[in-house]
Amino acid sequence: MYLDELERLYNDQAYTEAVTQLEIYLLTQPEDIRGWHLLGLCQLEIAKTAETREEAITIYEVAYEAFSKVLATDATHIQARVHRAYMGANVMEDKGDEAVNDCNILIAGGDEELITKALLYRFQVWIIKNETEKALADMRQSLEVYQSLYADDQPQLNVAKFQCYTRIGDVYYHIDNRPAALDYYKQAFVCTVHNNRLLSTVYFALDMADYDFAASMMHVMITAGETEEEDLLKLLRHIQQMLEDGLRHALLAREFCWGTTDYWHQFYGDDDDEGTLEQISTGKRFIAQYPEEAYFYHYTATAFFNIGSYSESLPYYEKALAIQAYPSSIVRWYYASYKINGHFPASWPDAAYNLPYDWYAAGVIFSEIIQLEKNAVAKQQSLPLKKFLYKKSFDLYFPYWFENTGSSWAGHPHHFAMCCNNYGIVLYEQGAFEEAVRIHTIGYNMFPFWEQLESRADAHHSMGKLEEAITDRKIILEHFTTVLPLMYYVSIHERIIEDLTTLERHTEALDLYEKILAEYDGWISRDMEELEDYDRETIMYNIDRIKTGRAFIKTGSADDLSERIQALENHLVEKPDDSDAYFNLMYLYFDNAQYEHCIGAVNNRISIGGISKLPVVSQMKIYYFRGKAALKLGRYNAAITDMLQTLEIMSGGDDSDNSPNNRFGVYAYLAEAYLGEKAYDLSLEYGFKCANMYTDRNWAWDAESSAFRYTMALAYEGKENMSACKKTIDLIVANDPKYQPALDKKDQLKGGGLFSFFRKKK
């Protein structure tokens, strides 16, 4: 039990305290191998934080002795032998022979994962001992073991093979067999193109005049965005000098041009006009030298494109596409065609281009171009190409990670995750919410970042899966607040509160409402002053949305409705022009039977915010509620006007806006309003519209059915068609025996009867 407590200290990273207790314990229990093993583990961790190498070596020696104590008692203790082999190979220069012996025992054990560790440790000992052939043999054996160990995991296998090939290349490099070293570095690159050896290897390849290999590595360095700017600029200037000195190599020239697009001012200066002319000149010079390389046409075209000269750019893009359709050429050609012709081309090239990141980058470029486009129709028409670009990228990434096919150009998990996020957003914009959720989930599992969860939450929300949307956004607040921009921190609270309220989880919604408003008063309002105008305005918009959303958070108190009304009225004292607050008050005033206030709230909403930019359903609600309130006040003509306006707006919406349920409600209120105006025929007309809806859709009789039929009965009575009136009342009572207005009317009608005429005459 005592050692269990010490293991808890180790797991809690209290290594120094654990060591102190273990040393005392082992004085009385010197044969306890569990205690010695735990002591060795603690010392390994402490050594990692040592301030000097000498101090670290001293601690490692204690750890080594502890693991040796374990093995002296139990030679089969695998973990103690692994740790001792590691230290003998990497830390303790005088323990090489012991490390080799430990590795031999581990290799003989037959466990493939342990074999690869032991071969690596033994390789390191052979390097120190200058046993080159033995070192090479161990790495080649490692390749064979990895091939078996990761047979069903290509990404992991490629990483392992990269490490082996690189180590073999390093051995050949240090024994001055440069051609062999280069060959193995090339094999390593094929296995893992995104690696940490690119910078040194590209200079080696240039020195060895293997320009194709150098160009491939440069493309990764330029597009991946993981090379320090200073290093990449130095490399590009080195290539520039080589080209100016007379080197002719199309791919190196292409990568030089590709790289300068990210460092335009460093190569072409601060004068945009002069720089553009120089870029055009550079592009044309390379076109003359390499007329069969498409990128130089693209490069020249892009200089024209970036200054808005689309007509001059288009012929160059068309030439580029005819030779080799680079993804970035496709998007600029597509947009330039739109700017010249007034419409997008009917199709685009489906290029056989196999670098997934370049397809993704083209999608980003196109998204940035379209974002600046002011034509809303054009923005919508651009979605298919955006989807195509991101799907092309996704379809190259996915097989590598999930089907063990494809190349290591798809081997960057963060790039894949970013592709998933953008692809999922486009799917969401096209209404493919379920597929968007699937893609976002793949991306988040590949490389988690908060944007992926926020995008997935949007898709869940649009699918009506509010629980899932809340969960995603809560994860963001729990795990990503250190990297979450303040603007999103506030908006995510607003969206969670909205969904909690819709789900009637009012207590949680109120807690979050009070929390975020307290934080706004406490620190958000102060911190936001340091932000750009757009971010500040967005935060204020969401804070106001949170405050107006209080309208729908029910507390269950006796004065709940009045409290919610008061909260919004208080907010309007501070923000008298908040049109959303008036919109929400419209609901509350109506529920509280404050019909004049309801009409006033609607009028304020219209006068302050207008309605043209509102969604169709919100426009409908404005006139619908004002019409209902007018009807309650007996202002029948006003009610009719608003209900007819509601129908007109509804007819311009989609199927959900123009749904039978929505139309039924308006028809029923129109029937009632026309009855109040004594326009009985029109009242019956809308009553029949309601009745026909029930028949056509096979709806069961319900309270609404009794209500509109009662209105019809009164309209018949107004027309003095007592027979139809009585039949309608009888129909209501037969289907809804507890509908009191019909029962009362039936009793009233009984006062007439067959001889009522004679009684009246008498």
Coordinates of C-alpha atoms in Angstrom, one line a residue, residues 256-695:
F256 CA 11.5 30.5 -57.2
C257 CA 8.5 32.3 -58.8
W258 CA 6.1 30.4 -56.5
G259 CA 8.1 31.5 -53.5
T260 CA 8.2 35.1 -54.4
T261 CA 4.3 35.3 -54.4
D262 CA 4.5 35.1 -50.6
Y263 CA 7.4 37.6 -50.4
W264 CA 6.4 40.0 -53.2
H265 CA 7.7 43.2 -51.7
Q266 CA 11.0 41.6 -50.7
F267 CA 11.7 40.8 -54.4
Y268 CA 9.7 43.5 -56.3
G269 CA 9.9 46.5 -53.9
D270 CA 7.3 48.8 -52.3
D271 CA 6.2 50.5 -55.5
D272 CA 3.3 48.3 -56.7
D273 CA 3.3 49.6 -60.2
E274 CA 7.0 49.1 -60.8
G275 CA 6.8 45.8 -59.0
T276 CA 4.0 44.5 -61.2
L277 CA 5.9 45.5 -64.3
E278 CA 9.0 43.6 -63.0
Q279 CA 6.9 40.5 -62.2
I280 CA 5.4 40.6 -65.7
S281 CA 8.9 40.9 -67.1
T282 CA 10.2 38.0 -65.0
G283 CA 7.3 35.8 -66.0
K284 CA 7.7 36.6 -69.7
R285 CA 11.5 35.9 -69.4
F286 CA 10.8 32.5 -68.0
I287 CA 8.1 31.8 -70.6
A288 CA 10.7 32.4 -73.3
Q289 CA 13.1 30.1 -71.6
Y290 CA 10.6 27.3 -70.6
P291 CA 7.6 27.6 -72.9
E292 CA 6.2 24.2 -71.9
E293 CA 6.0 25.0 -68.1
A294 CA 2.5 26.2 -67.3
Y295 CA 3.4 28.0 -64.1
F296 CA 5.2 30.9 -65.8
Y297 CA 2.1 31.8 -67.8
H298 CA 0.1 31.6 -64.5
Y299 CA 2.8 33.8 -62.8
T300 CA 2.5 36.5 -65.6
A301 CA -1.3 36.3 -65.6
T302 CA -1.4 36.8 -61.8
A303 CA 0.5 40.0 -62.0
F304 CA -2.2 41.4 -64.3
F305 CA -5.0 39.8 -62.2
N306 CA -3.8 41.4 -59.0
I307 CA -4.1 44.9 -60.5
G308 CA -7.6 44.1 -61.8
S309 CA -6.5 43.8 -65.4
Y310 CA -8.6 40.7 -66.0
S311 CA -8.7 41.0 -69.8
E312 CA -4.9 40.9 -70.0
S313 CA -4.6 38.1 -67.5
L314 CA -7.1 35.7 -69.2
P315 CA -5.1 34.7 -72.3
Y316 CA -2.2 33.8 -70.1
Y317 CA -4.4 31.7 -67.7
E318 CA -5.9 30.0 -70.8
K319 CA -2.4 29.1 -72.0
A320 CA -1.4 27.8 -68.5
L321 CA -4.5 25.6 -68.3
A322 CA -3.9 24.2 -71.8
I323 CA -0.4 23.0 -70.6
Q324 CA -1.0 22.0 -67.0
A325 CA -4.0 23.0 -64.9
Y326 CA -2.6 24.2 -61.6
P327 CA -5.4 24.6 -59.1
S328 CA -4.6 28.2 -58.4
S329 CA -4.7 28.9 -62.2
I330 CA -8.2 27.4 -62.4
V331 CA -9.6 29.7 -59.7
R332 CA -8.2 32.9 -61.1
W333 CA -9.1 32.0 -64.7
Y334 CA -12.6 31.2 -63.5
Y335 CA -13.0 34.6 -61.7
A336 CA -11.3 36.6 -64.5
S337 CA -13.8 35.0 -67.0
Y338 CA -16.7 36.1 -64.8
K339 CA -15.3 39.7 -64.6
I340 CA -15.0 39.9 -68.3
N341 CA -18.1 38.0 -69.5
G342 CA -20.5 38.8 -66.7
H343 CA -21.0 35.2 -65.8
F344 CA -18.9 32.2 -64.6
P345 CA -17.8 29.6 -67.1
A346 CA -20.1 26.6 -67.4
S347 CA -17.4 24.2 -66.2
W348 CA -13.7 24.1 -65.2
P349 CA -10.8 21.7 -65.8
D350 CA -10.8 18.6 -63.6
A351 CA -7.0 18.5 -63.5
A352 CA -5.0 15.3 -62.8
Y353 CA -2.9 17.1 -60.2
N354 CA -2.0 15.1 -57.1
L355 CA -0.8 17.6 -54.4
P356 CA -3.6 17.9 -51.9
Y357 CA -2.4 21.0 -50.2
D358 CA -2.3 23.0 -53.5
W359 CA -6.0 22.1 -54.1
Y360 CA -6.7 23.3 -50.5
A361 CA -4.7 26.5 -51.0
A362 CA -6.6 27.2 -54.3
G363 CA -9.9 26.9 -52.3
V364 CA -8.6 29.4 -49.8
I365 CA -7.5 31.8 -52.6
F366 CA -10.8 31.5 -54.3
S367 CA -12.7 32.1 -51.0
E368 CA -10.6 35.2 -50.4
I369 CA -11.3 36.5 -53.9
I370 CA -15.0 35.9 -53.7
Q371 CA -15.2 37.4 -50.2
L372 CA -14.4 40.8 -51.8
E373 CA -17.1 40.3 -54.5
K374 CA -20.1 42.5 -53.9
N375 CA -22.5 40.6 -56.1
A376 CA -24.5 38.3 -53.8
V377 CA -25.6 36.1 -56.7
A378 CA -22.0 35.6 -57.8
K379 CA -21.1 34.7 -54.3
Q380 CA -23.8 32.0 -54.3
Q381 CA -22.8 30.8 -57.8
S382 CA -19.2 30.4 -56.6
L383 CA -20.0 27.6 -54.1
P384 CA -19.8 24.7 -56.6
L385 CA -16.2 25.5 -57.5
K386 CA -15.2 26.0 -53.8
K387 CA -16.8 22.6 -53.1
F388 CA -14.9 21.1 -56.0
L389 CA -11.5 22.4 -54.9
Y390 CA -11.8 21.3 -51.3
K391 CA -13.3 18.0 -52.3
K392 CA -10.3 17.4 -54.6
S393 CA -8.0 18.1 -51.7
F394 CA -10.1 15.9 -49.3
D395 CA -10.1 13.0 -51.7
L396 CA -6.3 13.0 -51.8
Y397 CA -5.9 13.3 -48.1
F398 CA -8.5 10.8 -46.9
P399 CA -7.1 7.6 -48.6
Y400 CA -3.6 8.2 -47.1
W401 CA -4.9 8.3 -43.6
F402 CA -7.8 5.8 -43.8
E403 CA -7.2 3.5 -46.7
N404 CA -3.4 3.1 -46.7
T405 CA -3.1 4.4 -50.2
G406 CA -1.7 7.6 -51.8
S407 CA 1.5 9.5 -51.2
S408 CA 3.0 11.2 -48.3
W409 CA 2.2 14.6 -49.9
A410 CA -1.1 13.9 -48.0
G411 CA 0.8 13.2 -44.8
H412 CA 0.4 16.5 -42.9
P413 CA -2.4 16.0 -40.4
H414 CA -2.9 19.7 -39.7
H415 CA -3.3 20.5 -43.4
F416 CA -5.8 17.7 -43.7
A417 CA -7.8 19.1 -40.7
M418 CA -7.8 22.6 -42.2
C419 CA -9.1 21.2 -45.5
C420 CA -11.8 19.4 -43.6
N421 CA -12.9 22.6 -41.9
N422 CA -13.1 24.6 -45.1
Y423 CA -14.8 21.7 -47.0
G424 CA -17.3 21.3 -44.2
I425 CA -18.1 25.0 -44.2
V426 CA -18.8 24.9 -48.0
L427 CA -21.1 21.8 -47.5
Y428 CA -22.9 23.7 -44.7
E429 CA -23.3 26.7 -47.0
Q430 CA -24.9 24.4 -49.6
G431 CA -27.3 22.9 -47.0
A432 CA -25.5 19.5 -46.8
F433 CA -25.5 19.6 -43.0
E434 CA -25.1 15.9 -42.2
E435 CA -22.1 15.5 -44.6
A436 CA -20.6 18.7 -43.1
V437 CA -20.8 17.1 -39.6
R438 CA -19.1 14.0 -40.9
I439 CA -16.2 16.0 -42.6
H440 CA -15.7 18.2 -39.5
T441 CA -15.6 15.2 -37.3
I442 CA -12.9 13.6 -39.4
G443 CA -10.9 16.8 -39.3
Y444 CA -11.3 17.3 -35.6
N445 CA -10.2 13.8 -34.9
M446 CA -7.2 14.3 -37.1
F447 CA -6.0 17.6 -35.6
P448 CA -8.3 19.2 -33.0
F449 CA -8.8 23.0 -33.2
W450 CA -11.7 25.1 -32.0
E451 CA -12.7 26.4 -35.5
Q452 CA -13.6 22.8 -36.4
L453 CA -15.9 22.5 -33.4
E454 CA -17.6 25.8 -34.1
S455 CA -18.2 24.9 -37.7
R456 CA -19.6 21.5 -36.7
A457 CA -21.8 23.2 -34.1
D458 CA -23.3 25.4 -36.8
A459 CA -24.1 22.3 -38.9
H460 CA -25.6 20.5 -35.9
H461 CA -27.7 23.5 -35.1
S462 CA -29.1 23.7 -38.6
M463 CA -30.0 20.0 -38.4
G464 CA -32.0 20.7 -35.3
K465 CA -29.4 18.7 -33.2
L466 CA -29.2 21.4 -30.5
E467 CA -27.7 19.1 -27.8
E468 CA -24.8 18.3 -30.1
A469 CA -24.3 21.9 -31.0
I470 CA -24.2 22.8 -27.2
T471 CA -21.7 20.1 -26.5
D472 CA -19.3 21.2 -29.2
R473 CA -19.4 24.8 -28.1
K474 CA -19.0 23.9 -24.4
I475 CA -15.9 21.9 -25.4
I476 CA -14.5 25.1 -27.0
L477 CA -15.1 27.0 -23.8
E478 CA -13.6 24.3 -21.6
H479 CA -10.4 23.6 -23.6
F480 CA -9.7 26.4 -26.1
T481 CA -10.2 29.7 -24.3
T482 CA -6.5 30.4 -24.2
V483 CA -6.5 30.6 -28.1
L484 CA -10.1 31.7 -28.6
P485 CA -10.5 35.3 -29.8
L486 CA -12.6 37.4 -27.5
M487 CA -15.2 38.1 -30.2
Y488 CA -15.8 34.3 -30.5
Y489 CA -15.7 33.8 -26.8
V490 CA -18.8 36.1 -26.5
S491 CA -20.6 34.8 -29.6
I492 CA -20.3 31.2 -28.5
H493 CA -21.9 32.1 -25.2
E494 CA -24.8 33.7 -27.1
R495 CA -25.3 30.7 -29.3
I496 CA -25.2 28.2 -26.4
I497 CA -27.8 30.4 -24.5
E498 CA -30.0 30.4 -27.5
D499 CA -30.0 26.7 -27.9
L500 CA -30.4 26.0 -24.2
T501 CA -33.5 28.3 -24.2
T502 CA -34.9 26.5 -27.3
L503 CA -34.5 23.2 -25.4
E504 CA -36.2 24.8 -22.4
R505 CA -33.1 24.2 -20.2
H506 CA -33.9 27.6 -18.8
T507 CA -31.8 27.3 -15.5
E508 CA -28.6 26.5 -17.5
A509 CA -29.4 29.3 -19.9
L510 CA -29.9 31.8 -17.1
D511 CA -26.7 30.8 -15.4
L512 CA -24.7 31.3 -18.6
Y513 CA -26.6 34.5 -19.2
E514 CA -25.6 35.9 -15.8
K515 CA -22.0 34.6 -16.1
I516 CA -21.3 36.3 -19.5
L517 CA -22.9 39.6 -18.5
A518 CA -20.9 39.6 -15.3
E519 CA -17.7 38.9 -17.3
Y520 CA -18.7 41.7 -19.7
D521 CA -19.0 44.2 -16.8
G522 CA -15.9 42.8 -15.1
W523 CA -13.3 42.4 -17.9
I524 CA -14.6 42.0 -21.4
S525 CA -15.7 45.6 -21.8
R526 CA -12.2 46.6 -20.8
D527 CA -10.3 44.1 -22.9
M528 CA -12.4 44.8 -26.0
E529 CA -11.2 48.4 -26.2
E530 CA -7.9 47.1 -27.5
L531 CA -9.5 45.4 -30.4
E532 CA -10.3 46.5 -34.0
D533 CA -13.6 48.3 -34.7
Y534 CA -15.1 45.3 -36.3
D535 CA -14.4 43.0 -33.4
R536 CA -15.7 45.5 -30.9
E537 CA -18.9 46.0 -32.8
T538 CA -19.4 42.3 -33.2
I539 CA -18.9 41.8 -29.4
M540 CA -21.4 44.5 -28.7
Y541 CA -23.9 43.0 -31.1
N542 CA -23.6 39.6 -29.4
I543 CA -23.9 41.2 -25.9
D544 CA -27.0 42.9 -27.0
R545 CA -28.3 39.7 -28.5
I546 CA -27.7 38.0 -25.1
K547 CA -29.6 40.7 -23.3
T548 CA -32.5 40.6 -25.7
G549 CA -32.5 36.8 -25.5
R550 CA -33.5 37.1 -21.9
A551 CA -37.0 37.5 -23.3
F552 CA -37.2 33.7 -23.7
I553 CA -35.4 32.5 -20.6
K554 CA -38.1 31.5 -18.2
T555 CA -37.4 31.3 -14.5
G556 CA -40.7 29.8 -13.3
S557 CA -41.2 32.6 -10.8
A558 CA -44.7 34.0 -10.2
D559 CA -43.7 37.2 -12.0
D560 CA -41.6 35.5 -14.7
L561 CA -43.2 37.2 -17.7
S562 CA -43.0 40.7 -16.0
E563 CA -39.4 40.1 -15.1
R564 CA -38.5 39.3 -18.7
I565 CA -40.3 42.3 -19.9
Q566 CA -38.6 44.5 -17.4
A567 CA -35.2 43.1 -18.4
L568 CA -35.7 44.1 -22.0
E569 CA -37.2 47.5 -21.1
N570 CA -34.2 48.2 -18.9
H571 CA -31.9 47.3 -21.8
L572 CA -33.8 49.7 -24.1
V573 CA -33.2 52.5 -21.6
E574 CA -29.5 51.9 -22.3
K575 CA -29.9 51.0 -26.0
P576 CA -33.1 52.7 -27.2
D577 CA -32.2 51.9 -30.9
D578 CA -31.9 48.1 -30.4
S579 CA -34.5 46.9 -32.9
D580 CA -34.0 43.3 -31.8
A581 CA -35.2 44.2 -28.3
Y582 CA -38.4 45.5 -29.7
F583 CA -38.8 42.4 -31.8
N584 CA -38.6 40.2 -28.7
L585 CA -40.8 42.5 -26.7
M586 CA -43.4 42.0 -29.3
Y587 CA -43.8 38.4 -28.2
L588 CA -43.7 39.2 -24.5
Y589 CA -46.2 42.0 -24.7
F590 CA -48.6 39.8 -26.6
D591 CA -48.3 37.0 -24.1
N592 CA -48.9 39.5 -21.3
A593 CA -52.0 40.8 -23.1
Q594 CA -50.4 44.2 -23.5
Y595 CA -51.7 44.5 -27.1
E596 CA -51.1 48.2 -27.5
H597 CA -47.5 47.8 -26.3
C598 CA -47.2 44.9 -28.7
I599 CA -48.2 47.0 -31.7
G600 CA -45.9 49.8 -30.4
A601 CA -43.0 47.4 -30.2
V602 CA -43.6 46.3 -33.8
N603 CA -43.8 49.8 -35.0
N604 CA -40.6 50.7 -33.3
R605 CA -38.9 47.6 -34.8
I606 CA -40.0 48.7 -38.3
S607 CA -39.0 52.3 -37.9
I608 CA -35.6 51.7 -36.3
G609 CA -34.4 48.6 -38.1
G610 CA -36.6 48.2 -41.1
I611 CA -37.5 44.8 -42.3
S612 CA -36.0 44.3 -45.8
K613 CA -32.8 42.7 -44.5
L614 CA -34.6 40.3 -42.0
P615 CA -35.1 36.7 -42.9
V616 CA -38.5 36.0 -44.5
V617 CA -39.8 34.2 -41.4
S618 CA -39.0 37.3 -39.2
Q619 CA -40.7 39.6 -41.6
M620 CA -43.8 37.4 -41.4
K621 CA -43.8 37.4 -37.7
I622 CA -43.7 41.2 -37.5
Y623 CA -46.9 41.7 -39.4
Y624 CA -48.5 38.5 -38.0
F625 CA -48.1 39.6 -34.4
R626 CA -49.2 43.1 -35.1
G627 CA -52.2 41.7 -36.8
K628 CA -53.0 39.4 -33.9
A629 CA -52.7 42.3 -31.4
A630 CA -55.0 44.5 -33.6
L631 CA -57.5 41.7 -33.7
K632 CA -57.5 41.4 -29.9
L633 CA -58.2 45.1 -29.7
G634 CA -61.1 44.8 -32.2
R635 CA -59.2 46.7 -34.9
Y636 CA -60.4 44.4 -37.6
N637 CA -59.4 46.3 -40.7
A638 CA -55.8 46.8 -39.4
A639 CA -55.7 43.1 -38.6
I640 CA -56.8 42.3 -42.1
T641 CA -54.1 44.5 -43.6
D642 CA -51.3 43.0 -41.6
M643 CA -52.5 39.4 -42.2
L644 CA -52.7 39.9 -46.0
Q645 CA -49.2 41.4 -45.8
T646 CA -48.0 38.3 -44.0
L647 CA -49.4 36.1 -46.8
E648 CA -47.6 38.2 -49.4
I649 CA -44.3 37.9 -47.6
M650 CA -44.9 34.2 -47.0
S651 CA -45.5 33.6 -50.7
G652 CA -41.9 34.9 -51.4
G653 CA -40.3 32.5 -49.0
D654 CA -39.2 28.9 -49.2
D655 CA -41.2 25.8 -48.4
S656 CA -40.7 26.1 -44.7
D657 CA -41.9 29.8 -44.7
N658 CA -44.8 29.0 -46.9
S659 CA -45.8 25.8 -45.0
P660 CA -49.4 24.7 -44.5
N661 CA -49.1 25.3 -40.8
N662 CA -48.1 28.9 -41.3
R663 CA -50.8 29.6 -43.9
F664 CA -53.5 28.0 -41.7
G665 CA -52.8 30.4 -38.9
V666 CA -53.1 33.4 -41.1
Y667 CA -56.2 32.1 -42.8
A668 CA -57.9 31.5 -39.4
Y669 CA -57.1 35.0 -38.2
L670 CA -58.3 36.5 -41.5
A671 CA -61.6 34.6 -41.1
E672 CA -62.0 36.1 -37.6
A673 CA -61.1 39.6 -38.7
Y674 CA -63.4 39.6 -41.7
L675 CA -66.1 38.4 -39.3
G676 CA -65.5 41.4 -37.1
E677 CA -65.8 43.7 -40.2
K678 CA -69.1 41.9 -41.0
A679 CA -67.6 40.8 -44.4
Y680 CA -69.2 37.4 -43.9
D681 CA -68.5 36.0 -47.4
L682 CA -64.7 36.8 -47.1
S683 CA -64.8 35.3 -43.6
L684 CA -66.3 32.1 -44.9
E685 CA -63.8 32.1 -47.8
Y686 CA -60.9 31.9 -45.4
G687 CA -62.7 29.5 -43.2
F688 CA -63.1 27.2 -46.1
K689 CA -59.4 27.5 -46.9
C690 CA -58.8 26.2 -43.4
A691 CA -61.3 23.4 -43.7
N692 CA -59.8 22.3 -47.1
M693 CA -56.4 22.2 -45.5
Y694 CA -57.6 19.8 -42.9
T695 CA -59.2 17.6 -45.5

